[in-house]
């Protein structure tokens, strides 16, 4: 029971799927298989210096997340904030955004995006 990809509702850490785009400096591990749900749940890890790109990007949807460990600098539109463990974000993904770990330790985020963006 629970082994069928359509009915599985729990996932061990080793079952999270690496969906990191080629050349990305961060790690994105997805809960479930891509395209199986209207929401995309990710375990993100940004090494020191990691960045989602020098240019901010946008896509359809909304995204939210909670910083679990470390700190991350997030730019959404014209605003930039440093979020630390326990801090959270929620924004319309159509607004250009960028994530950058300017700290000296890894940053871990648990996030959700709807609809799935990659």
Coordinates of C-alpha atoms in Angstrom, one line a residue:
X1 CA 0.0 0.0 0.0
X2 CA 1.2 3.5 -0.8
X3 CA 3.8 2.4 -3.5
X4 CA 1.6 3.5 -6.4
X5 CA 2.8 6.9 -7.6
X6 CA -0.9 8.1 -7.9
X7 CA -1.7 7.2 -4.3
X8 CA 1.5 7.7 -2.4
X9 CA 1.0 10.3 0.3
X10 CA 4.2 10.0 2.3
X11 CA 7.8 10.3 1.2
X12 CA 11.1 9.4 2.9
X13 CA 13.9 11.9 2.6
X14 CA 15.7 9.7 0.0
X15 CA 12.5 9.7 -2.1
X16 CA 12.5 13.4 -2.8
X17 CA 13.2 14.0 -6.4
X18 CA 16.1 16.2 -7.4
X19 CA 14.7 18.6 -10.0
X20 CA 17.5 21.2 -10.0
X21 CA 17.9 22.8 -13.4
X22 CA 21.2 22.3 -15.1
X23 CA 23.8 24.8 -14.0
X24 CA 21.8 25.9 -10.9
X25 CA 23.9 26.8 -7.8
X26 CA 21.1 25.6 -5.5
X27 CA 19.5 22.2 -4.9
X28 CA 15.7 21.7 -5.4
X29 CA 14.2 18.5 -4.2
X30 CA 10.5 18.0 -4.9
X31 CA 7.9 16.1 -2.9
X32 CA 6.2 13.6 -5.3
X33 CA 6.6 13.4 -9.0
X34 CA 6.6 16.4 -11.3
X35 CA 3.2 17.2 -12.7
X36 CA 1.3 15.0 -10.2
X37 CA -0.2 17.8 -8.2
X38 CA -1.5 21.4 -8.5
X39 CA 1.1 22.4 -5.9
X40 CA 4.9 22.1 -6.0
X41 CA 6.5 21.4 -2.6
X42 CA 10.3 21.8 -2.5
X43 CA 13.2 21.3 -0.1
X44 CA 15.7 23.9 -1.2
X45 CA 19.3 24.2 -0.2
X46 CA 21.5 27.2 -1.1
X47 CA 25.2 26.8 -0.4
X48 CA 27.1 30.0 0.6
X49 CA 27.2 32.3 -2.5
X50 CA 24.4 30.4 -4.3
X51 CA 22.0 32.4 -6.3
X52 CA 19.0 31.8 -8.6
X53 CA 20.7 34.0 -11.2
X54 CA 22.0 37.5 -11.6
X55 CA 18.7 38.5 -13.2
X56 CA 15.4 38.4 -11.3
X57 CA 12.9 36.1 -13.0
X58 CA 9.1 35.8 -13.0
X59 CA 6.5 33.1 -13.8
X60 CA 2.8 32.5 -13.3
X61 CA 1.6 31.6 -9.8
X62 CA 2.4 32.3 -6.2
X63 CA 5.1 31.0 -4.0
X64 CA 5.6 30.7 -0.2
X65 CA 8.3 29.4 2.0
X66 CA 9.8 29.2 5.4
X67 CA 13.5 29.5 6.1
X68 CA 14.5 26.5 8.2
X69 CA 18.2 27.1 8.6
X70 CA 20.7 29.9 7.7
X71 CA 19.7 33.1 5.9
X72 CA 18.7 34.1 2.4
X73 CA 18.5 37.5 0.6
X74 CA 15.3 37.7 -1.4
X75 CA 14.4 40.4 -3.9
X76 CA 10.8 40.7 -5.0
X77 CA 10.2 43.6 -7.3
X78 CA 12.1 46.7 -6.0
X79 CA 12.3 45.3 -2.4
X80 CA 15.1 43.2 -0.9
X81 CA 15.0 41.6 2.5
X82 CA 17.3 39.2 4.4
X83 CA 15.3 36.3 5.9
X84 CA 16.6 34.1 8.7
X85 CA 15.5 30.8 10.2
X86 CA 11.9 31.0 11.2
X87 CA 11.1 33.9 8.7
X88 CA 8.7 33.3 5.8
X89 CA 7.7 34.7 2.5
X90 CA 4.6 34.7 0.3
X91 CA 4.5 36.6 -3.1
X92 CA 3.0 36.6 -6.5
X93 CA 5.5 34.9 -8.8
X94 CA 4.6 37.2 -11.7
X95 CA 6.7 39.9 -9.8
X96 CA 10.4 39.4 -10.7
X97 CA 12.3 37.8 -7.9
X98 CA 15.7 36.5 -7.0
X99 CA 17.2 34.4 -4.1
X100 CA 20.8 34.8 -3.0
X101 CA 22.7 33.3 -0.1
X102 CA 25.2 36.0 0.9
X103 CA 25.9 34.3 4.2
X104 CA 28.8 32.0 5.2
X105 CA 26.5 29.0 6.0
X106 CA 24.1 26.9 3.9
X107 CA 20.5 28.1 3.8
X108 CA 17.6 25.6 3.8
X109 CA 14.0 26.5 2.8
X110 CA 10.8 24.5 2.6
X111 CA 8.7 26.1 -0.1
X112 CA 5.5 25.7 -2.1
X113 CA 4.6 27.1 -5.5
X114 CA 1.3 26.9 -7.4
X115 CA 1.0 26.1 -10.2
X116 CA 4.3 24.1 -10.4
X117 CA 6.9 26.2 -12.1
X118 CA 9.5 23.5 -13.2

